[in-house]
Coordinates of C-alpha atoms in Angstrom, one line a residue:
X18 CA -16.9 -2.5 5.0
X19 CA -14.7 0.5 5.3
X20 CA -13.8 3.4 3.5
X21 CA -10.2 4.8 2.9
X22 CA -9.0 8.0 1.0
X23 CA -5.8 7.8 -1.5
X24 CA -4.1 11.2 -2.5
X25 CA -1.6 10.6 -5.1
X26 CA 0.9 13.0 -3.3
X27 CA 3.0 15.6 -4.8
X28 CA 4.6 18.7 -4.2
X29 CA 1.8 20.7 -5.2
X30 CA -2.0 21.0 -4.0
X31 CA -3.2 19.5 -0.4
X32 CA -0.8 18.1 2.2
X33 CA -1.0 15.1 3.0
X34 CA -1.6 15.7 6.6
X35 CA -4.5 18.6 6.2
X36 CA -6.3 15.6 4.0
X37 CA -5.7 12.8 6.9
X38 CA -6.8 15.5 9.0
X39 CA -10.1 16.6 7.4
X40 CA -10.3 12.4 6.1
X41 CA -10.5 11.5 10.0
X42 CA -12.8 14.2 10.4
X43 CA -15.4 13.4 7.9
X44 CA -15.6 9.6 9.3
X45 CA -13.0 7.8 6.5
X46 CA -11.0 4.8 8.1
X47 CA -7.6 5.1 6.4
X48 CA -5.5 7.2 4.7
X49 CA -3.5 5.8 1.4
X50 CA -0.3 7.5 -0.2
X51 CA 2.0 5.9 -3.1
X52 CA 5.7 5.8 -3.4
X53 CA 8.1 6.1 -6.7
X54 CA 11.6 7.2 -6.0
X55 CA 12.5 8.5 -9.1
X56 CA 11.5 8.2 -12.7
X57 CA 14.4 7.3 -15.1
X58 CA 13.8 9.5 -17.8
X59 CA 14.6 6.5 -20.5
X60 CA 12.1 3.7 -19.9
X61 CA 11.4 0.1 -21.4
X62 CA 8.9 -0.7 -18.6
X63 CA 5.2 0.1 -19.8
X64 CA 2.8 1.7 -17.4
X65 CA 0.3 -0.7 -16.1
X66 CA -2.0 0.5 -18.6
X67 CA 0.0 -0.4 -21.6
X68 CA 1.0 2.7 -22.5
X69 CA 4.2 4.0 -22.9
X70 CA 3.8 7.7 -21.7
X71 CA 2.9 8.0 -18.3
X72 CA -0.7 9.3 -17.6
X73 CA 0.3 12.5 -15.9
X74 CA 3.7 14.0 -14.3
X75 CA 2.6 13.0 -10.2
X76 CA 4.9 10.1 -10.8
X77 CA 7.7 12.4 -11.3
X78 CA 6.6 13.9 -8.1
X79 CA 5.7 11.6 -5.7
X80 CA 6.2 12.6 -1.9
X81 CA 8.3 10.2 0.1
X82 CA 5.4 8.3 2.3
X83 CA 6.1 7.4 4.9
X84 CA 7.7 10.9 6.1
X85 CA 4.1 11.7 4.5
X86 CA 2.4 9.6 7.0
X87 CA 4.1 10.6 9.9
X88 CA 2.6 14.3 9.0
X89 CA -0.5 12.9 8.8
X90 CA -0.3 10.5 12.3
X91 CA 0.6 14.1 14.1
X92 CA -2.3 15.6 13.1
X93 CA -4.8 13.0 13.8
X94 CA -5.2 10.4 16.3
X95 CA -7.6 7.3 14.5
X96 CA -7.5 7.1 11.4
X97 CA -5.2 4.6 9.7
X98 CA -1.8 5.1 7.9
X99 CA -1.1 3.5 4.7
X100 CA 0.0 3.0 0.9
X101 CA -1.5 2.2 -2.6
X102 CA 1.5 1.3 -3.1
X103 CA 4.9 1.8 -1.7
X104 CA 8.0 -0.2 -3.1
X105 CA 10.0 -2.0 0.2
X106 CA 12.3 -3.6 -2.4
X107 CA 13.5 -0.1 -3.2
X108 CA 14.4 0.8 0.5
X109 CA 17.2 -1.4 2.7
X110 CA 14.9 -3.5 4.8
X111 CA 17.0 -3.0 7.9
X112 CA 16.3 1.1 7.9
X113 CA 13.0 0.6 6.9
X114 CA 12.2 -1.8 9.7
X115 CA 13.2 0.9 11.7
X116 CA 11.0 3.6 9.8
X117 CA 7.7 1.8 9.8
X118 CA 8.4 0.4 13.2
X119 CA 9.2 4.2 14.8
X120 CA 5.7 5.2 12.6
X121 CA 4.0 2.1 14.7
X122 CA 5.1 3.2 17.7
X123 CA 4.2 7.1 17.4
X124 CA 1.2 6.7 15.6
X125 CA -0.5 4.1 18.2
X126 CA -0.2 0.9 16.1
X127 CA -1.9 2.4 13.0
X128 CA 0.2 1.5 9.9
X129 CA -0.6 -1.1 7.4
X130 CA 2.1 -1.4 4.5
X131 CA 0.2 -1.6 1.1
X132 CA 2.9 -2.9 -1.1
X133 CA 3.6 -3.7 -4.8
X134 CA 6.1 -6.0 -6.7
X135 CA 6.8 -2.3 -8.7
X136 CA 5.8 -2.3 -12.1
X137 CA 8.7 0.0 -13.5
X138 CA 11.5 -2.4 -13.6
X139 CA 13.9 0.6 -15.6
X140 CA 12.8 2.3 -11.5
X141 CA 13.8 -1.1 -9.8
X142 CA 17.3 -1.8 -11.8
X143 CA 19.0 2.0 -10.3
X144 CA 18.4 0.0 -6.7
X145 CA 19.9 -3.0 -7.7
X146 CA 16.8 -5.6 -7.4
X147 CA 16.4 -7.8 -10.4
X148 CA 13.7 -7.4 -12.6
X149 CA 12.8 -10.9 -12.4
X150 CA 13.4 -11.6 -8.8
X151 CA 11.9 -8.8 -7.5
X152 CA 9.3 -11.3 -6.1
X153 CA 11.8 -13.1 -4.2
X154 CA 13.3 -10.2 -3.0
X155 CA 10.4 -8.5 -2.0
X156 CA 9.6 -12.4 0.0
X157 CA 13.1 -11.9 1.5
X158 CA 12.7 -8.4 2.7
X159 CA 9.4 -8.6 4.2
X160 CA 10.9 -11.7 6.3
X161 CA 13.7 -10.0 7.4
X162 CA 11.4 -6.8 8.6
X163 CA 9.2 -9.1 10.7
X164 CA 12.2 -10.2 12.3
X165 CA 13.4 -7.2 13.6
X166 CA 10.0 -6.7 14.4
X167 CA 8.9 -9.8 16.8
X168 CA 12.3 -11.3 17.8
X169 CA 14.3 -9.7 20.5
X170 CA 17.4 -10.6 19.5
X171 CA 16.9 -10.7 15.4
X172 CA 18.7 -12.6 12.4
X173 CA 17.9 -13.3 8.9
X174 CA 19.7 -15.5 6.0
X175 CA 18.8 -14.7 2.4
X176 CA 19.9 -14.3 -1.1
X177 CA 19.2 -10.6 -0.8
X178 CA 19.4 -9.3 2.7
X179 CA 20.8 -11.2 5.5
X180 CA 22.3 -10.3 8.8
X181 CA 23.4 -11.9 12.6
X182 CA 22.1 -11.7 15.8
X183 CA 21.1 -8.2 16.2
X184 CA 18.9 -5.8 18.5
X185 CA 16.2 -3.3 17.0
X186 CA 13.9 -1.1 19.0
X187 CA 10.8 0.1 19.2
X188 CA 9.0 -2.8 18.4
X189 CA 5.6 -2.1 16.5
X190 CA 2.7 -2.1 18.2
X191 CA 0.8 -4.6 16.4
X192 CA 3.5 -6.6 15.9
X193 CA 3.8 -7.6 13.1
X194 CA 2.8 -4.9 10.7
X195 CA 0.2 -6.2 8.5
X196 CA 1.0 -6.1 4.3
X197 CA -1.1 -6.2 1.9
X198 CA -0.6 -6.5 -2.0
X199 CA -1.6 -4.4 -4.6
X200 CA -1.4 -6.5 -7.9
X201 CA -2.8 -7.5 -10.9
X202 CA -5.1 -11.2 -9.6
X203 CA -3.4 -13.7 -11.3
X204 CA -2.7 -17.9 -9.6
X205 CA 0.7 -16.6 -9.0
X206 CA 0.1 -13.6 -7.0
X207 CA -2.7 -15.0 -5.1
X208 CA -0.3 -17.7 -4.2
X209 CA 2.3 -15.9 -3.0
X210 CA 0.2 -13.5 -1.2
X211 CA -0.9 -16.4 0.9
X212 CA 2.7 -17.4 1.5
X213 CA 4.1 -14.1 2.2
X214 CA 1.6 -11.0 2.7
X215 CA -1.9 -10.4 4.5
X216 CA -4.4 -9.8 1.8
X217 CA -4.8 -8.4 -1.3
X218 CA -5.6 -5.0 -3.0
X219 CA -6.9 -4.8 -5.8
X220 CA -5.9 -2.7 -8.9
X221 CA -7.5 0.2 -11.0
X222 CA -8.6 -2.6 -13.8
X223 CA -9.3 -5.7 -11.4
X224 CA -13.0 -6.9 -11.9
X225 CA -14.8 -9.9 -10.3
X226 CA -13.1 -9.5 -7.4
X227 CA -15.8 -12.1 -5.5
X228 CA -13.8 -14.6 -7.9
X229 CA -10.1 -13.5 -7.4
X230 CA -10.9 -13.2 -3.8
X231 CA -12.2 -17.0 -3.9
X232 CA -9.0 -18.1 -5.6
X233 CA -7.2 -16.0 -2.6
X234 CA -9.3 -17.9 -0.1
X235 CA -8.1 -21.6 -1.6
X236 CA -4.3 -20.6 -1.9
X237 CA -4.8 -19.1 2.0
X238 CA -6.1 -22.3 3.1
X239 CA -3.7 -24.5 1.1
X240 CA -0.8 -22.8 2.8
X241 CA -2.3 -23.4 6.2
X242 CA -2.7 -19.8 7.0
X243 CA -5.5 -18.9 9.9
X244 CA -8.2 -17.0 9.8
X245 CA -9.3 -14.8 6.9
X246 CA -7.2 -12.6 4.1
X247 CA -7.4 -9.2 4.2
X248 CA -9.1 -7.8 0.5
X249 CA -9.3 -3.9 -0.1
X250 CA -10.7 -2.7 -3.3
X251 CA -9.0 0.5 -5.0
X252 CA -12.2 2.4 -6.7
X253 CA -11.6 3.4 -10.3
X254 CA -15.0 4.7 -11.4
X255 CA -18.1 5.9 -9.9
X256 CA -19.2 1.6 -8.7
X257 CA -22.7 0.1 -10.3
X258 CA -25.1 -2.3 -7.4
X259 CA -23.2 -4.9 -9.4
X260 CA -19.8 -3.4 -8.4
X261 CA -21.3 -3.2 -4.7
X262 CA -22.4 -6.6 -4.9
X263 CA -18.8 -7.9 -6.4
X264 CA -16.9 -6.4 -3.6
X265 CA -19.3 -7.7 -0.3
X266 CA -19.3 -11.1 -1.9
X267 CA -15.7 -10.7 -1.8
X268 CA -16.0 -10.3 1.7
X269 CA -13.7 -6.5 1.4
X270 CA -12.7 -5.2 4.3
X271 CA -12.6 -1.5 2.7
X272 CA -13.0 0.4 0.0
X273 CA -10.5 2.9 -1.2
X274 CA -11.8 6.5 -2.9
X275 CA -9.5 8.9 -4.6
X276 CA -9.2 12.2 -4.0
X277 CA -7.5 15.2 -6.4
X278 CA -4.1 16.5 -6.0
X279 CA -5.7 19.8 -6.2
X280 CA -5.6 23.2 -3.9
X281 CA -7.2 22.6 -0.4
X282 CA -10.4 24.3 -1.1
X283 CA -11.1 21.7 -4.1
X284 CA -10.7 18.8 -2.4
X285 CA -12.5 19.1 1.0
X286 CA -15.4 19.9 -1.4
X287 CA -14.6 17.2 -3.0
X288 CA -14.6 15.2 0.3
X289 CA -17.7 16.7 1.9
X290 CA -19.5 15.2 -1.2
X291 CA -17.7 11.8 -1.2
X292 CA -18.8 11.1 2.7
X293 CA -22.2 12.6 2.3
X294 CA -23.2 9.8 -0.4
X295 CA -21.2 6.9 1.5
X296 CA -23.3 8.5 4.6
X297 CA -20.2 9.4 6.6
X298 CA -20.9 10.5 10.2
X299 CA -18.2 12.9 11.3

């Protein structure tokens, strides 16, 4: 399994670029950053942990993910660039397609999109995304972006996005940029992933990952998809031997380890200890 790191970016502490550079030097494979455009002060949506209050104020202070990853790309040559998770439905899909294609082009094909449906429905409402249709909106946005990435003359017609025959360059070196959905492992979600995405990213509360991955593979086969879905595990606690066995049985491609958004010295010390524990080579 590969090893990635996720930084809950904010306007404090280590910068994404410095962390990406340090992570690449220590042998990590991917850097992930999150996305929230804003947090409405009045909020009806509960946090995924079930609480009315946010765990901390980093949610109010997140950096733009694609600008952050562009700074990472500029100072690295190998490390993958991804999100855990981004919210594509909160951007104009034509503009976002251009941003992602440009980042993939300039980074030499290192981008993967870790996307969510959006737990903060109040945030989505401000972007004119109906909460009850957020999965439909995301499916259409991904379809529209893929058309722009892969077709010389692209067009798309949907309920939430439509455009006539158009040119749009650059094309991503990868062609179709991979999309990994970070969400709970319900049957509805696994069927959606098998239809519209390239893999699944666990949540901090996910358990029995192997069983969930098996359900995804079943849906994958029924959807007529070739190959295997990409399964990535967000590590939310110090894992046990049983956890590693579960992730191996799930066929996980990558473990994603959190790092603190502290000052540079503290983060690099944490990164050194993590790399040593994982046996990574610089």
